Amino acid sequence: MHKTIVVVGASRGIGKSIVDLFARDTLNRIVALSRNVDEMNRHFSKYENVNCFKLDLNGADVRSKSTAIFSNLDSIDILINNAGKLVNKPFLELTHDDINSSYKVNITSVMETTQAALSKMTKGHIVNISSMGGFQGSVKFSGLSAYSTSKAALCSFTELFSEEYKDSEIAMNCLCLGAAQTEMLEEAFPGYEAPVSAEKMAEYIVDFALSANQWIKGKIIPVSLSTP
Ligand SMILES: NC(=O)c1ccc[n+]([C@@H]2O[C@H](COP(=O)([O-])OP(=O)(O)OC[C@H]3O[C@@H](n4cnc5c(N)ncnc54)[C@H](OP(=O)(O)O)[C@@H]3O)[C@@H](O)[C@H]2O)c1
């Protein structure tokens, strides 16, 4: 069945692989968003069913800019809030901008993109991509206090949204990812080798986005090979 899918943070890493997977089904129509629209246009030009738009989650007017991008769509079936900003710095070295921009990209703008998408959703699935660092009781890493607290807020938003929309056919769930081999991970932890590739993580997310909303709503799910 034809689905319209919005992927935020699609220029590299897991988001790029998510779009690749959705685009293989030519019945899907995909809207790919990030700051690097040139890279998205270059990489996704092989697909006729992908449209790329520039959206800066760290910029102004995210809700109105997203609303303008979505205005040409009849409806949105799946929204994947995948974009993320990771700052790895000792707590006392974090600047005001480090903290503010982490929260802006990882939670404030996710909420505003979701507000915009809701004008096109009567049913469907919103998948928030959080981190194991934001999952209560998980192993924590020094240097990630701006990143992981903002990802914890994304988990909390999932529960609060789901309460407010519990009588609707819109499901929101949150996946707390463990380490996956991407540019973000390589920049933050040079030399670290993750047990999962971006492509494999994307496979899980795509399957989840397509079907899990039949059974679960408002859940915060760890997606990790390590314990706890
Ligand atoms: N990789 C991991 O080990 C891991 C672990 C746990 C959770 N996660 C989460 O998984 C998601 C994907 O991670 P990844 O490793 O694939 O990251 P990545 O390689 O850094 O890709 C992040 C994506 O987010 C976009 N983005 C960043 N800042 C943005 C902004 N201001 N406005 C719009 N888009 C922005 C980037 O596009 P532009 O730069 O072009 O804007 C890019 O497409 C993130 O939410 C991350 O926190 C990843």
GROMACS .gro file of C-alpha atoms and ligand atoms in nm:
model
  276
    1MET     CA    1   0.000   0.000   0.000
    2HIS     CA    2   0.121   0.352  -0.083
    3LYS     CA    3   0.283   0.530   0.214
    4THR     CA    4   0.417   0.880   0.258
    5ILE     CA    5   0.721   0.876   0.484
    6VAL     CA    6   0.915   1.172   0.626
    7VAL     CA    7   1.271   1.107   0.744
    8VAL     CA    8   1.439   1.390   0.935
    9GLY     CA    9   1.820   1.369   0.932
   10ALA     CA   10   1.862   1.186   0.601
   11SER     CA   11   2.194   1.314   0.464
   12ARG     CA   12   2.417   1.055   0.627
   13GLY     CA   13   2.439   0.767   0.875
   14ILE     CA   14   2.132   0.576   0.982
   15GLY     CA   15   1.884   0.825   0.828
   16LYS     CA   16   2.039   0.792   0.482
   17SER     CA   17   2.010   0.412   0.504
   18ILE     CA   18   1.648   0.443   0.623
   19VAL     CA   19   1.561   0.642   0.310
   20ASP     CA   20   1.747   0.392   0.087
   21LEU     CA   21   1.540   0.107   0.232
   22PHE     CA   22   1.204   0.283   0.206
   23ALA     CA   23   1.282   0.405  -0.147
   24ARG     CA   24   1.324   0.049  -0.279
   25ASP     CA   25   0.947   0.008  -0.257
   26THR     CA   26   0.843   0.231  -0.544
   27LEU     CA   27   0.494   0.268  -0.397
   28ASN     CA   28   0.644   0.468  -0.109
   29ARG     CA   29   0.684   0.842  -0.137
   30ILE     CA   30   0.968   0.972   0.082
   31VAL     CA   31   1.045   1.323   0.202
   32ALA     CA   32   1.410   1.348   0.312
   33LEU     CA   33   1.514   1.640   0.534
   34SER     CA   34   1.846   1.773   0.666
   35ARG     CA   35   2.075   2.073   0.624
   36ASN     CA   36   2.288   1.911   0.353
   37VAL     CA   37   2.041   1.910   0.067
   38ASP     CA   38   2.318   1.882  -0.196
   39GLU     CA   39   2.434   1.549  -0.054
   40MET     CA   40   2.075   1.421  -0.029
   41ASN     CA   41   2.002   1.526  -0.389
   42ARG     CA   42   2.325   1.359  -0.507
   43HIS     CA   43   2.269   1.032  -0.321
   44PHE     CA   44   1.893   0.997  -0.369
   45SER     CA   45   1.882   1.112  -0.734
   46LYS     CA   46   1.863   0.745  -0.837
   47TYR     CA   47   1.515   0.722  -0.685
   48GLU     CA   48   1.208   0.885  -0.840
   49ASN     CA   49   1.013   0.859  -0.515
   50VAL     CA   50   1.242   1.068  -0.290
   51ASN     CA   51   1.213   1.446  -0.254
   52CYS     CA   52   1.479   1.632  -0.057
   53PHE     CA   53   1.437   1.958   0.133
   54LYS     CA   54   1.663   2.168   0.351
   55LEU     CA   55   1.558   2.194   0.714
   56ASP     CA   56   1.788   2.319   0.991
   57LEU     CA   57   1.665   2.196   1.328
   58ASN     CA   58   1.908   2.436   1.492
   59GLY     CA   59   1.759   2.731   1.305
   60ALA     CA   60   1.457   2.955   1.353
   61ASP     CA   61   1.092   2.880   1.270
   62VAL     CA   62   1.124   2.501   1.250
   63ARG     CA   63   0.748   2.453   1.285
   64SER     CA   64   0.657   2.695   1.005
   65LYS     CA   65   0.938   2.576   0.778
   66SER     CA   66   0.831   2.212   0.827
   67THR     CA   67   0.466   2.308   0.770
   68ALA     CA   68   0.565   2.469   0.439
   69ILE     CA   69   0.758   2.157   0.331
   70PHE     CA   70   0.466   1.929   0.422
   71SER     CA   71   0.204   2.152   0.258
   72ASN     CA   72   0.227   1.969  -0.077
   73LEU     CA   73   0.162   1.630   0.081
   74ASP     CA   74  -0.187   1.477   0.102
   75SER     CA   75  -0.100   1.296   0.421
   76ILE     CA   76   0.192   1.161   0.624
   77ASP     CA   77   0.186   0.795   0.729
   78ILE     CA   78   0.526   0.767   0.897
   79LEU     CA   79   0.747   1.035   1.053
   80ILE     CA   80   1.094   0.930   1.164
   81ASN     CA   81   1.257   1.188   1.390
   82ASN     CA   82   1.611   1.061   1.334
   83ALA     CA   83   1.828   1.377   1.328
   84GLY     CA   84   2.058   1.417   1.624
   85LYS     CA   85   2.340   1.633   1.753
   86LEU     CA   86   2.611   1.482   1.972
   87VAL     CA   87   2.851   1.697   2.176
   88ASN     CA   88   3.119   1.500   2.364
   89LYS     CA   89   3.281   1.735   2.620
   90PRO     CA   90   3.352   1.734   2.992
   91PHE     CA   91   3.061   1.892   3.179
   92LEU     CA   92   3.245   2.210   3.282
   93GLU     CA   93   3.364   2.273   2.925
   94LEU     CA   94   3.013   2.269   2.779
   95THR     CA   95   2.924   2.614   2.646
   96HIS     CA   96   2.578   2.768   2.659
   97ASP     CA   97   2.555   2.704   2.285
   98ASP     CA   98   2.659   2.337   2.324
   99ILE     CA   99   2.377   2.280   2.571
  100ASN     CA  100   2.119   2.493   2.391
  101SER     CA  101   2.186   2.355   2.043
  102SER     CA  102   2.181   1.994   2.173
  103TYR     CA  103   1.837   2.055   2.322
  104LYS     CA  104   1.719   2.248   2.015
  105VAL     CA  105   1.811   1.972   1.768
  106ASN     CA  106   1.738   1.669   1.988
  107ILE     CA  107   1.409   1.771   2.148
  108THR     CA  108   1.270   2.124   2.085
  109SER     CA  109   1.276   2.096   1.706
  110VAL     CA  110   1.157   1.735   1.717
  111MET     CA  111   0.846   1.858   1.899
  112GLU     CA  112   0.800   2.139   1.645
  113THR     CA  113   0.849   1.912   1.342
  114THR     CA  114   0.594   1.678   1.496
  115GLN     CA  115   0.348   1.968   1.543
  116ALA     CA  116   0.385   2.045   1.173
  117ALA     CA  117   0.346   1.681   1.067
  118LEU     CA  118   0.027   1.637   1.270
  119SER     CA  119  -0.158   1.870   1.033
  120LYS     CA  120  -0.115   1.588   0.776
  121MET     CA  121  -0.171   1.287   1.001
  122THR     CA  122  -0.496   1.127   1.105
  123LYS     CA  123  -0.331   0.789   1.161
  124GLY     CA  124   0.015   0.642   1.135
  125HIS     CA  125   0.340   0.604   1.322
  126ILE     CA  126   0.588   0.856   1.460
  127VAL     CA  127   0.922   0.700   1.553
  128ASN     CA  128   1.162   0.902   1.767
  129ILE     CA  129   1.527   0.801   1.756
  130SER     CA  130   1.680   0.838   2.100
  131SER     CA  131   1.988   0.681   2.250
  132MET     CA  132   2.072   0.419   2.513
  133GLY     CA  133   2.237   0.711   2.694
  134GLY     CA  134   1.891   0.859   2.747
  135PHE     CA  135   1.740   0.529   2.868
  136GLN     CA  136   1.693   0.504   3.242
  137GLY     CA  137   1.930   0.260   3.410
  138SER     CA  138   2.161   0.213   3.110
  139VAL     CA  139   2.540   0.247   3.125
  140LYS     CA  140   2.633   0.616   3.103
  141PHE     CA  141   2.938   0.774   2.936
  142SER     CA  142   3.136   1.077   3.054
  143GLY     CA  143   3.112   1.380   2.828
  144LEU     CA  144   2.758   1.315   2.710
  145SER     CA  145   2.556   1.517   2.962
  146ALA     CA  146   2.414   1.762   2.702
  147TYR     CA  147   2.344   1.487   2.448
  148SER     CA  148   2.205   1.216   2.672
  149THR     CA  149   1.984   1.443   2.883
  150SER     CA  150   1.828   1.585   2.567
  151LYS     CA  151   1.771   1.229   2.439
  152ALA     CA  152   1.610   1.142   2.776
  153ALA     CA  153   1.373   1.435   2.716
  154LEU     CA  154   1.282   1.277   2.382
  155CYS     CA  155   1.188   0.955   2.567
  156SER     CA  156   0.970   1.157   2.806
  157PHE     CA  157   0.806   1.345   2.518
  158THR     CA  158   0.709   1.009   2.366
  159GLU     CA  159   0.515   0.914   2.679
  160LEU     CA  160   0.350   1.255   2.716
  161PHE     CA  161   0.247   1.278   2.350
  162SER     CA  162   0.108   0.926   2.368
  163GLU     CA  163  -0.110   1.012   2.666
  164GLU     CA  164  -0.249   1.314   2.484
  165TYR     CA  165  -0.312   1.117   2.162
  166LYS     CA  166  -0.420   0.788   2.320
  167ASP     CA  167  -0.766   0.802   2.160
  168SER     CA  168  -0.624   0.870   1.813
  169GLU     CA  169  -0.486   0.631   1.550
  170ILE     CA  170  -0.148   0.803   1.567
  171ALA     CA  171   0.112   0.597   1.751
  172MET     CA  172   0.441   0.737   1.875
  173ASN     CA  173   0.724   0.515   1.993
  174CYS     CA  174   1.086   0.583   2.084
  175LEU     CA  175   1.385   0.366   1.996
  176CYS     CA  176   1.691   0.407   2.219
  177LEU     CA  177   1.976   0.298   1.996
  178GLY     CA  178   2.299   0.141   2.109
  179ALA     CA  179   2.619   0.211   1.916
  180ALA     CA  180   2.596   0.193   1.536
  181GLN     CA  181   2.889   0.259   1.302
  182THR     CA  182   2.821   0.606   1.160
  183GLU     CA  183   2.997   0.937   1.103
  184MET     CA  184   2.848   1.068   1.430
  185LEU     CA  185   2.998   0.781   1.629
  186GLU     CA  186   3.335   0.809   1.452
  187GLU     CA  187   3.352   1.186   1.519
  188ALA     CA  188   3.256   1.151   1.886
  189PHE     CA  189   3.455   0.835   1.965
  190PRO     CA  190   3.737   0.804   1.706
  191GLY     CA  191   3.852   0.446   1.659
  192TYR     CA  192   3.557   0.288   1.846
  193GLU     CA  193   3.407  -0.002   1.652
  194ALA     CA  194   3.033  -0.046   1.692
  195PRO     CA  195   2.881  -0.395   1.674
  196VAL     CA  196   2.611  -0.282   1.430
  197SER     CA  197   2.635  -0.103   1.092
  198ALA     CA  198   2.417   0.195   0.998
  199GLU     CA  199   2.249  -0.024   0.737
  200LYS     CA  200   2.157  -0.300   0.986
  201MET     CA  201   2.023  -0.046   1.237
  202ALA     CA  202   1.819   0.113   0.958
  203GLU     CA  203   1.669  -0.227   0.869
  204TYR     CA  204   1.539  -0.265   1.223
  205ILE     CA  205   1.400   0.090   1.230
  206VAL     CA  206   1.223   0.052   0.893
  207ASP     CA  207   1.059  -0.279   0.994
  208PHE     CA  208   0.959  -0.125   1.326
  209ALA     CA  209   0.818   0.190   1.165
  210LEU     CA  210   0.612  -0.014   0.917
  211SER     CA  211   0.448  -0.250   1.161
  212ALA     CA  212   0.502  -0.196   1.535
  213ASN     CA  213   0.227   0.066   1.571
  214GLN     CA  214  -0.026  -0.217   1.536
  215TRP     CA  215   0.076  -0.343   1.879
  216ILE     CA  216   0.256  -0.072   2.075
  217LYS     CA  217   0.213   0.297   2.152
  218GLY     CA  218   0.410   0.532   2.377
  219LYS     CA  219   0.690   0.282   2.441
  220ILE     CA  220   1.058   0.351   2.498
  221ILE     CA  221   1.252   0.058   2.360
  222PRO     CA  222   1.622  -0.017   2.403
  223VAL     CA  223   1.781  -0.140   2.078
  224SER     CA  224   2.118  -0.258   2.198
  225LEU     CA  225   2.335  -0.568   2.203
  226SER     CA  226   2.489  -0.475   2.539
  227THR     CA  227   2.350  -0.515   2.890
  228PRO     CA  228   2.239  -0.315   3.087
  229LIG     N1  229   2.534   0.610   1.571
  229LIG     C1  230   2.513   0.574   1.695
  229LIG     O1  231   2.591   0.498   1.756
  229LIG     C2  232   2.390   0.620   1.767
  229LIG     C3  233   2.366   0.570   1.895
  229LIG     C4  234   2.253   0.613   1.964
  229LIG     C5  235   2.165   0.700   1.904
  229LIG     N2  236   2.191   0.749   1.779
  229LIG     C6  237   2.095   0.842   1.722
  229LIG     O2  238   2.058   0.797   1.594
  229LIG     C7  239   2.029   0.908   1.509
  229LIG     C8  240   2.112   0.898   1.382
  229LIG     O3  241   2.248   0.898   1.420
  229LIG     P1  242   2.369   0.881   1.317
  229LIG     O4  243   2.476   0.813   1.393
  229LIG     O5  244   2.321   0.828   1.188
  229LIG     O6  245   2.412   1.036   1.304
  229LIG     P2  246   2.485   1.119   1.188
  229LIG     O7  247   2.567   1.029   1.102
  229LIG     O8  248   2.554   1.233   1.255
  229LIG     O9  249   2.361   1.174   1.107
  229LIG     C9  250   2.276   1.264   1.171
  229LIG    C10  251   2.175   1.319   1.076
  229LIG    O10  252   2.106   1.424   1.146
  229LIG    C11  253   2.110   1.542   1.068
  229LIG     N3  254   2.117   1.663   1.148
  229LIG    C12  255   2.208   1.694   1.242
  229LIG     N4  256   2.189   1.821   1.284
  229LIG    C13  257   2.084   1.869   1.213
  229LIG    C14  258   2.019   1.994   1.208
  229LIG     N5  259   2.059   2.097   1.282
  229LIG     N6  260   1.914   2.008   1.124
  229LIG    C15  261   1.874   1.906   1.046
  229LIG     N7  262   1.932   1.786   1.044
  229LIG    C16  263   2.037   1.769   1.127
  229LIG    C17  264   2.235   1.528   0.982
  229LIG    O11  265   2.220   1.603   0.863
  229LIG     P3  266   2.293   1.743   0.830
  229LIG    O12  267   2.421   1.747   0.905
  229LIG    O13  268   2.306   1.739   0.682
  229LIG    O14  269   2.194   1.847   0.874
  229LIG    C18  270   2.238   1.379   0.952
  229LIG    O15  271   2.161   1.351   0.838
  229LIG    C19  272   2.062   1.033   1.591
  229LIG    O16  273   1.944   1.085   1.650
  229LIG    C20  274   2.153   0.981   1.700
  229LIG    O17  275   2.150   1.059   1.815
  229LIG    C21  276   2.300   0.710   1.710
   0.00000   0.00000   0.00000
